[in-house]
Amino acid sequence: DIQMTQSPSTLSASVGDRVTIPCRASQSISSWLAWYQQKPGKAPKLLMYKASSLESGVPSRFSGSGSGTEFTLTISSLQPDDFATYYCQQYNSYPWTFGQGTKVEIK
Amino acid sequence: QITLKESGLTVVKPTQTLTLTCTFSGFSLSTNGVGVGWIRQPPGKALEWLALIYWNDDKRYSPSLRSRLTITKDTSKNQVVLTMTNMDPVDSATYYCAHRPVAGSWLDFWGQGTLVTVSS
C-alpha cells in the first residue's frame, strides 16, 4: 500500500495568513493526488484533483502543487471559513489511501 | 445535481453483518467510467477507503478488509450496497459513499455519512 504522510497534524494560523499544507507519498504517485476539506460533523469536500486542478466552485485562494512524492496545498490568504481539517488522497494505485489529515486552527 | 445518501442500521452487535445502502441521484451507474465508493471514518480519526464499484461491475476492495466486504450495485434502483461481515467495535465509524467521476479517480460528491456503532 502507498502510505500518505501529512505533517504537522495541527497548524495554527491567523486570518489573512498564507498557509501551506504538505503531503508526502511513500512512493511516486505522479500527479494522482486529491485534496479534501472536512469540517466537524460534515462530509469531506473535494478541493483539488490531479494535484493542481481546482474543483469547480472552489475559491481561487486554494492551489495545489507537486508531483512524484511531495505535494502541497496552499491557501493564499486564510479566511474564517477555511478553518478545517485537510486530507490528501492518492489514487495512483489500489488501495486508495488518505493522509492522516492536517487541522488548521485559529492562532 | 448529484446527491448520495447512506442508509442502514446504525447499531449492530459484534459478529453481526452490516448492510449499508447508498441511494444516489443525478448520475447513472451505467455511464462509462463512473463509480461509487465507500469510505469510513472512526470518531476523531482519518478517512479510510473501503471499496469501489464501477459502471462495468468491476470491484475493488481494501486488502485489509477484503475478506469481510462485498459491494454490489442495482443500476435500475440507483443504489450501491456494501456489506461487512463479522463486525467488531473497532468498526464503529461514520460510513460515507461517494461518486467517482468519469474524468478520474477522485471523489467529487459525497453523502452525508451514517454513523455506525458496534456494541453489544
PDB file of C-alpha atoms in Angstrom:
ATOM      1  CA  ASP A   1       0.000   0.000   0.000  1.00  0.00           C
ATOM      2  CA  ILE A   2       1.102   3.564  -0.620  1.00  0.00           C
ATOM      3  CA  GLN A   3       1.373   5.470   2.645  1.00  0.00           C
ATOM      4  CA  MET A   4       0.392   9.131   2.683  1.00  0.00           C
ATOM      5  CA  THR A   5       2.005  11.259   5.368  1.00  0.00           C
ATOM      6  CA  GLN A   6       0.699  14.617   6.478  1.00  0.00           C
ATOM      7  CA  SER A   7       2.722  16.556   8.980  1.00  0.00           C
ATOM      8  CA  PRO A   8       2.044  18.573  11.034  1.00  0.00           C
ATOM      9  CA  SER A   9      -1.236  17.173  12.292  1.00  0.00           C
ATOM     10  CA  THR A  10      -2.218  20.644  13.512  1.00  0.00           C
ATOM     11  CA  LEU A  11      -1.294  24.016  12.108  1.00  0.00           C
ATOM     12  CA  SER A  12      -2.094  27.328  13.811  1.00  0.00           C
ATOM     13  CA  ALA A  13      -2.656  30.356  11.635  1.00  0.00           C
ATOM     14  CA  SER A  14      -4.410  33.702  11.519  1.00  0.00           C
ATOM     15  CA  VAL A  15      -6.901  35.122   9.076  1.00  0.00           C
ATOM     16  CA  GLY A  16      -5.001  36.532   6.115  1.00  0.00           C
ATOM     17  CA  ASP A  17      -2.012  34.201   6.521  1.00  0.00           C
ATOM     18  CA  ARG A  18      -0.578  32.232   3.640  1.00  0.00           C
ATOM     19  CA  VAL A  19      -0.812  28.584   4.656  1.00  0.00           C
ATOM     20  CA  THR A  20       0.970  25.614   3.133  1.00  0.00           C
ATOM     21  CA  ILE A  21      -0.087  22.057   3.960  1.00  0.00           C
ATOM     22  CA  PRO A  22       2.336  19.306   2.943  1.00  0.00           C
ATOM     23  CA  CYS A  23       1.621  15.727   1.941  1.00  0.00           C
ATOM     24  CA  ARG A  24       4.176  13.042   1.179  1.00  0.00           C
ATOM     25  CA  ALA A  25       3.673   9.721  -0.582  1.00  0.00           C
ATOM     26  CA  SER A  26       5.755   6.648   0.272  1.00  0.00           C
ATOM     27  CA  GLN A  27       6.378   6.085  -3.443  1.00  0.00           C
ATOM     28  CA  SER A  28       5.823   8.034  -6.608  1.00  0.00           C
ATOM     29  CA  ILE A  29       2.186   8.684  -7.474  1.00  0.00           C
ATOM     30  CA  SER A  30       2.858  11.008 -10.419  1.00  0.00           C
ATOM     31  CA  SER A  31       0.124  13.666 -10.068  1.00  0.00           C
ATOM     32  CA  TRP A  32      -2.626  11.320  -8.961  1.00  0.00           C
ATOM     33  CA  LEU A  33      -3.487  13.219  -5.816  1.00  0.00           C
ATOM     34  CA  ALA A  34      -6.631  14.846  -4.471  1.00  0.00           C
ATOM     35  CA  TRP A  35      -7.185  17.240  -1.579  1.00  0.00           C
ATOM     36  CA  TYR A  36     -10.296  17.403   0.588  1.00  0.00           C
ATOM     37  CA  GLN A  37     -11.525  19.809   3.236  1.00  0.00           C
ATOM     38  CA  GLN A  38     -13.586  18.496   6.130  1.00  0.00           C
ATOM     39  CA  LYS A  39     -15.413  20.449   8.792  1.00  0.00           C
ATOM     40  CA  PRO A  40     -16.683  18.868  12.033  1.00  0.00           C
ATOM     41  CA  GLY A  41     -19.717  16.678  11.506  1.00  0.00           C
ATOM     42  CA  LYS A  42     -19.619  17.129   7.743  1.00  0.00           C
ATOM     43  CA  ALA A  43     -18.565  15.022   4.788  1.00  0.00           C
ATOM     44  CA  PRO A  44     -15.275  15.794   3.070  1.00  0.00           C
ATOM     45  CA  LYS A  45     -15.395  18.286   0.222  1.00  0.00           C
ATOM     46  CA  LEU A  46     -13.188  17.937  -2.850  1.00  0.00           C
ATOM     47  CA  LEU A  47     -10.849  20.902  -3.352  1.00  0.00           C
ATOM     48  CA  MET A  48      -8.193  19.749  -5.832  1.00  0.00           C
ATOM     49  CA  TYR A  49      -7.560  16.800  -8.127  1.00  0.00           C
ATOM     50  CA  LYS A  50      -4.616  15.783 -10.309  1.00  0.00           C
ATOM     51  CA  ALA A  51      -2.523  17.568  -7.686  1.00  0.00           C
ATOM     52  CA  SER A  52      -3.108  21.048  -9.076  1.00  0.00           C
ATOM     53  CA  SER A  53      -6.544  21.172 -10.715  1.00  0.00           C
ATOM     54  CA  LEU A  54      -9.070  23.273  -8.843  1.00  0.00           C
ATOM     55  CA  GLU A  55     -12.504  21.718  -8.437  1.00  0.00           C
ATOM     56  CA  SER A  56     -15.345  23.801  -9.815  1.00  0.00           C
ATOM     57  CA  GLY A  57     -16.716  26.273  -7.280  1.00  0.00           C
ATOM     58  CA  VAL A  58     -13.663  26.182  -5.001  1.00  0.00           C
ATOM     59  CA  PRO A  59     -12.205  29.635  -4.291  1.00  0.00           C
ATOM     60  CA  SER A  60      -9.073  30.531  -6.214  1.00  0.00           C
ATOM     61  CA  ARG A  61      -7.142  31.183  -2.973  1.00  0.00           C
ATOM     62  CA  PHE A  62      -6.680  27.405  -2.902  1.00  0.00           C
ATOM     63  CA  SER A  63      -3.929  25.944  -5.056  1.00  0.00           C
ATOM     64  CA  GLY A  64      -2.070  22.660  -5.258  1.00  0.00           C
ATOM     65  CA  SER A  65       1.390  21.720  -6.410  1.00  0.00           C
ATOM     66  CA  GLY A  66       3.815  18.849  -6.554  1.00  0.00           C
ATOM     67  CA  SER A  67       4.361  15.553  -8.288  1.00  0.00           C
ATOM     68  CA  GLY A  68       6.029  12.260  -7.540  1.00  0.00           C
ATOM     69  CA  THR A  69       6.134  12.041  -3.760  1.00  0.00           C
ATOM     70  CA  GLU A  70       5.927  15.634  -2.497  1.00  0.00           C
ATOM     71  CA  PHE A  71       2.763  17.707  -2.641  1.00  0.00           C
ATOM     72  CA  THR A  72       1.476  20.929  -1.157  1.00  0.00           C
ATOM     73  CA  LEU A  73      -1.903  22.542  -0.713  1.00  0.00           C
ATOM     74  CA  THR A  74      -1.649  26.313  -0.375  1.00  0.00           C
ATOM     75  CA  ILE A  75      -4.220  28.778   0.869  1.00  0.00           C
ATOM     76  CA  SER A  76      -3.034  32.196  -0.260  1.00  0.00           C
ATOM     77  CA  SER A  77      -4.981  34.231   2.299  1.00  0.00           C
ATOM     78  CA  LEU A  78      -6.677  32.244   5.047  1.00  0.00           C
ATOM     79  CA  GLN A  79     -10.344  33.068   5.542  1.00  0.00           C
ATOM     80  CA  PRO A  80     -12.568  32.287   8.560  1.00  0.00           C
ATOM     81  CA  ASP A  81     -14.351  29.598   6.547  1.00  0.00           C
ATOM     82  CA  ASP A  82     -11.057  27.788   5.912  1.00  0.00           C
ATOM     83  CA  PHE A  83     -10.516  26.578   9.473  1.00  0.00           C
ATOM     84  CA  ALA A  84     -10.971  22.850   8.954  1.00  0.00           C
ATOM     85  CA  THR A  85      -9.102  19.590   8.514  1.00  0.00           C
ATOM     86  CA  TYR A  86      -7.439  18.879   5.177  1.00  0.00           C
ATOM     87  CA  TYR A  87      -6.773  15.403   3.775  1.00  0.00           C
ATOM     88  CA  CYS A  88      -4.724  14.285   0.819  1.00  0.00           C
ATOM     89  CA  GLN A  89      -5.628  11.106  -1.071  1.00  0.00           C
ATOM     90  CA  GLN A  90      -3.672   9.141  -3.640  1.00  0.00           C
ATOM     91  CA  TYR A  91      -5.428   7.341  -6.460  1.00  0.00           C
ATOM     92  CA  ASN A  92      -2.357   6.144  -8.329  1.00  0.00           C
ATOM     93  CA  SER A  93      -2.998   2.563  -7.261  1.00  0.00           C
ATOM     94  CA  TYR A  94      -5.323   0.467  -5.148  1.00  0.00           C
ATOM     95  CA  PRO A  95      -5.937   0.590  -2.295  1.00  0.00           C
ATOM     96  CA  TRP A  96      -6.617   4.308  -2.423  1.00  0.00           C
ATOM     97  CA  THR A  97      -5.149   5.843   0.708  1.00  0.00           C
ATOM     98  CA  PHE A  98      -5.621   9.048   2.654  1.00  0.00           C
ATOM     99  CA  GLY A  99      -3.238  11.023   4.792  1.00  0.00           C
ATOM    100  CA  GLN A 100      -3.910  11.420   8.494  1.00  0.00           C
ATOM    101  CA  GLY A 101      -5.080  14.983   7.982  1.00  0.00           C
ATOM    102  CA  THR A 102      -3.858  18.444   8.939  1.00  0.00           C
ATOM    103  CA  LYS A 103      -6.133  20.526  11.104  1.00  0.00           C
ATOM    104  CA  VAL A 104      -5.874  24.274  10.500  1.00  0.00           C
ATOM    105  CA  GLU A 105      -6.840  26.054  13.686  1.00  0.00           C
ATOM    106  CA  ILE A 106      -7.079  29.651  14.761  1.00  0.00           C
ATOM    107  CA  LYS A 107      -3.855  31.061  16.162  1.00  0.00           C
TER     108      LYS A 107
ATOM    109  CA  GLN B   1     -27.153  17.832  -9.389  1.00  0.00           C
ATOM    110  CA  ILE B   2     -25.514  14.770  -7.896  1.00  0.00           C
ATOM    111  CA  THR B   3     -26.613  13.615  -4.470  1.00  0.00           C
ATOM    112  CA  LEU B   4     -25.882  10.483  -2.459  1.00  0.00           C
ATOM    113  CA  LYS B   5     -27.349   9.272   0.804  1.00  0.00           C
ATOM    114  CA  GLU B   6     -26.349   6.380   3.035  1.00  0.00           C
ATOM    115  CA  SER B   7     -28.859   4.281   4.933  1.00  0.00           C
ATOM    116  CA  GLY B   8     -28.837   1.185   7.107  1.00  0.00           C
ATOM    117  CA  LEU B   9     -28.809   0.056  10.700  1.00  0.00           C
ATOM    118  CA  THR B  10     -26.923   2.451  12.921  1.00  0.00           C
ATOM    119  CA  VAL B  11     -26.298  -0.017  15.752  1.00  0.00           C
ATOM    120  CA  VAL B  12     -25.068  -3.564  15.189  1.00  0.00           C
ATOM    121  CA  LYS B  13     -23.828  -6.201  17.600  1.00  0.00           C
ATOM    122  CA  PRO B  14     -20.354  -7.739  17.457  1.00  0.00           C
ATOM    123  CA  THR B  15     -20.094 -10.602  14.927  1.00  0.00           C
ATOM    124  CA  GLN B  16     -23.172  -9.365  13.041  1.00  0.00           C
ATOM    125  CA  THR B  17     -23.170  -8.303   9.401  1.00  0.00           C
ATOM    126  CA  LEU B  18     -23.546  -4.643   8.481  1.00  0.00           C
ATOM    127  CA  THR B  19     -25.518  -3.753   5.379  1.00  0.00           C
ATOM    128  CA  LEU B  20     -25.393  -0.195   4.096  1.00  0.00           C
ATOM    129  CA  THR B  21     -27.201   1.199   1.086  1.00  0.00           C
ATOM    130  CA  CYS B  22     -26.122   4.224  -0.915  1.00  0.00           C
ATOM    131  CA  THR B  23     -29.015   5.734  -2.850  1.00  0.00           C
ATOM    132  CA  PHE B  24     -27.981   8.297  -5.408  1.00  0.00           C
ATOM    133  CA  SER B  25     -29.396  10.659  -7.999  1.00  0.00           C
ATOM    134  CA  GLY B  26     -28.060  12.929 -10.708  1.00  0.00           C
ATOM    135  CA  PHE B  27     -25.973  10.290 -12.463  1.00  0.00           C
ATOM    136  CA  SER B  28     -26.250   6.756 -13.772  1.00  0.00           C
ATOM    137  CA  LEU B  29     -24.024   3.896 -12.731  1.00  0.00           C
ATOM    138  CA  SER B  30     -24.318   2.562 -16.254  1.00  0.00           C
ATOM    139  CA  THR B  31     -22.324   5.511 -17.636  1.00  0.00           C
ATOM    140  CA  ASN B  32     -18.883   4.510 -18.860  1.00  0.00           C
ATOM    141  CA  GLY B  33     -16.234   5.433 -16.275  1.00  0.00           C
ATOM    142  CA  VAL B  34     -18.493   6.206 -13.334  1.00  0.00           C
ATOM    143  CA  GLY B  35     -18.016   4.573  -9.959  1.00  0.00           C
ATOM    144  CA  VAL B  36     -19.335   4.663  -6.395  1.00  0.00           C
ATOM    145  CA  GLY B  37     -17.059   4.126  -3.441  1.00  0.00           C
ATOM    146  CA  TRP B  38     -17.321   3.625   0.309  1.00  0.00           C
ATOM    147  CA  ILE B  39     -15.096   5.345   2.839  1.00  0.00           C
ATOM    148  CA  ARG B  40     -15.256   5.267   6.635  1.00  0.00           C
ATOM    149  CA  GLN B  41     -14.012   7.470   9.430  1.00  0.00           C
ATOM    150  CA  PRO B  42     -13.807   6.392  13.082  1.00  0.00           C
ATOM    151  CA  PRO B  43     -14.616   9.222  15.515  1.00  0.00           C
ATOM    152  CA  GLY B  44     -11.744  11.686  15.625  1.00  0.00           C
ATOM    153  CA  LYS B  45      -9.671   9.698  13.138  1.00  0.00           C
ATOM    154  CA  ALA B  46      -8.722   9.783   9.489  1.00  0.00           C
ATOM    155  CA  LEU B  47     -10.580   8.635   6.397  1.00  0.00           C
ATOM    156  CA  GLU B  48     -10.190   5.040   5.244  1.00  0.00           C
ATOM    157  CA  TRP B  49     -11.131   3.863   1.756  1.00  0.00           C
ATOM    158  CA  LEU B  50     -13.065   0.575   1.777  1.00  0.00           C
ATOM    159  CA  ALA B  51     -14.356  -0.352  -1.659  1.00  0.00           C
ATOM    160  CA  LEU B  52     -15.388   0.876  -5.101  1.00  0.00           C
ATOM    161  CA  ILE B  53     -17.682  -0.441  -7.800  1.00  0.00           C
ATOM    162  CA  TYR B  54     -17.528   0.691 -11.416  1.00  0.00           C
ATOM    163  CA  TRP B  55     -20.167   1.036 -14.106  1.00  0.00           C
ATOM    164  CA  ASN B  56     -18.981  -2.245 -15.663  1.00  0.00           C
ATOM    165  CA  ASP B  57     -19.281  -4.103 -12.316  1.00  0.00           C
ATOM    166  CA  ASP B  58     -15.527  -4.089 -11.756  1.00  0.00           C
ATOM    167  CA  LYS B  59     -14.986  -4.093  -7.996  1.00  0.00           C
ATOM    168  CA  ARG B  60     -12.039  -3.012  -5.869  1.00  0.00           C
ATOM    169  CA  TYR B  61     -11.537  -3.599  -2.170  1.00  0.00           C
ATOM    170  CA  SER B  62      -9.223  -2.606   0.613  1.00  0.00           C
ATOM    171  CA  PRO B  63      -6.905  -5.614   1.004  1.00  0.00           C
ATOM    172  CA  SER B  64      -7.025  -5.392   4.800  1.00  0.00           C
ATOM    173  CA  LEU B  65     -10.832  -5.797   4.767  1.00  0.00           C
ATOM    174  CA  ARG B  66     -11.271  -7.768   1.540  1.00  0.00           C
ATOM    175  CA  SER B  67     -12.430 -10.966   3.227  1.00  0.00           C
ATOM    176  CA  ARG B  68     -15.229  -9.125   5.033  1.00  0.00           C
ATOM    177  CA  LEU B  69     -16.536  -6.768   2.338  1.00  0.00           C
ATOM    178  CA  THR B  70     -18.929  -7.160  -0.560  1.00  0.00           C
ATOM    179  CA  ILE B  71     -20.023  -4.303  -2.806  1.00  0.00           C
ATOM    180  CA  THR B  72     -22.868  -4.608  -5.287  1.00  0.00           C
ATOM    181  CA  LYS B  73     -24.956  -2.313  -7.436  1.00  0.00           C
ATOM    182  CA  ASP B  74     -28.524  -2.117  -8.614  1.00  0.00           C
ATOM    183  CA  THR B  75     -28.439   0.236 -11.572  1.00  0.00           C
ATOM    184  CA  SER B  76     -32.207   0.288 -12.000  1.00  0.00           C
ATOM    185  CA  LYS B  77     -32.682   1.445  -8.411  1.00  0.00           C
ATOM    186  CA  ASN B  78     -29.692   3.802  -8.385  1.00  0.00           C
ATOM    187  CA  GLN B  79     -28.275   2.017  -5.380  1.00  0.00           C
ATOM    188  CA  VAL B  80     -24.978   0.575  -4.218  1.00  0.00           C
ATOM    189  CA  VAL B  81     -24.884  -1.820  -1.282  1.00  0.00           C
ATOM    190  CA  LEU B  82     -21.920  -2.537   0.982  1.00  0.00           C
ATOM    191  CA  THR B  83     -21.923  -5.482   3.343  1.00  0.00           C
ATOM    192  CA  MET B  84     -19.321  -6.009   6.035  1.00  0.00           C
ATOM    193  CA  THR B  85     -19.307  -9.254   7.967  1.00  0.00           C
ATOM    194  CA  ASN B  86     -18.149 -10.064  11.479  1.00  0.00           C
ATOM    195  CA  MET B  87     -18.464  -6.542  12.833  1.00  0.00           C
ATOM    196  CA  ASP B  88     -16.292  -5.519  15.761  1.00  0.00           C
ATOM    197  CA  PRO B  89     -16.335  -2.430  17.986  1.00  0.00           C
ATOM    198  CA  VAL B  90     -13.282  -1.111  16.114  1.00  0.00           C
ATOM    199  CA  ASP B  91     -15.512  -0.892  13.025  1.00  0.00           C
ATOM    200  CA  SER B  92     -17.569   1.831  14.689  1.00  0.00           C
ATOM    201  CA  ALA B  93     -17.313   4.798  12.359  1.00  0.00           C
ATOM    202  CA  THR B  94     -19.130   7.165  10.060  1.00  0.00           C
ATOM    203  CA  TYR B  95     -19.550   5.435   6.721  1.00  0.00           C
ATOM    204  CA  TYR B  96     -19.689   7.550   3.574  1.00  0.00           C
ATOM    205  CA  CYS B  97     -20.467   6.730  -0.022  1.00  0.00           C
ATOM    206  CA  ALA B  98     -19.072   8.945  -2.757  1.00  0.00           C
ATOM    207  CA  HIS B  99     -19.164   9.442  -6.542  1.00  0.00           C
ATOM    208  CA  ARG B 100     -16.158   8.687  -8.716  1.00  0.00           C
ATOM    209  CA  PRO B 101     -16.467  10.817 -11.855  1.00  0.00           C
ATOM    210  CA  VAL B 102     -15.802   9.751 -15.435  1.00  0.00           C
ATOM    211  CA  ALA B 103     -12.777  12.038 -15.628  1.00  0.00           C
ATOM    212  CA  GLY B 104     -10.732  10.413 -12.883  1.00  0.00           C
ATOM    213  CA  SER B 105     -10.395   8.533  -9.627  1.00  0.00           C
ATOM    214  CA  TRP B 106     -11.104  11.293  -7.152  1.00  0.00           C
ATOM    215  CA  LEU B 107     -14.335  11.555  -5.187  1.00  0.00           C
ATOM    216  CA  ASP B 108     -16.243  14.660  -6.116  1.00  0.00           C
ATOM    217  CA  PHE B 109     -19.589  14.187  -4.402  1.00  0.00           C
ATOM    218  CA  TRP B 110     -20.129  12.607  -1.004  1.00  0.00           C
ATOM    219  CA  GLY B 111     -23.102  11.500   1.002  1.00  0.00           C
ATOM    220  CA  GLN B 112     -23.719  12.990   4.420  1.00  0.00           C
ATOM    221  CA  GLY B 113     -22.474   9.826   6.113  1.00  0.00           C
ATOM    222  CA  THR B 114     -24.075   7.457   8.551  1.00  0.00           C
ATOM    223  CA  LEU B 115     -22.664   6.722  11.995  1.00  0.00           C
ATOM    224  CA  VAL B 116     -22.479   3.015  12.737  1.00  0.00           C
ATOM    225  CA  THR B 117     -21.898   1.866  16.300  1.00  0.00           C
ATOM    226  CA  VAL B 118     -20.874  -1.694  17.083  1.00  0.00           C
ATOM    227  CA  SER B 119     -21.902  -2.585  20.584  1.00  0.00           C
ATOM    228  CA  SER B 120     -23.406  -5.472  22.463  1.00  0.00           C
TER     229      SER B 120
END
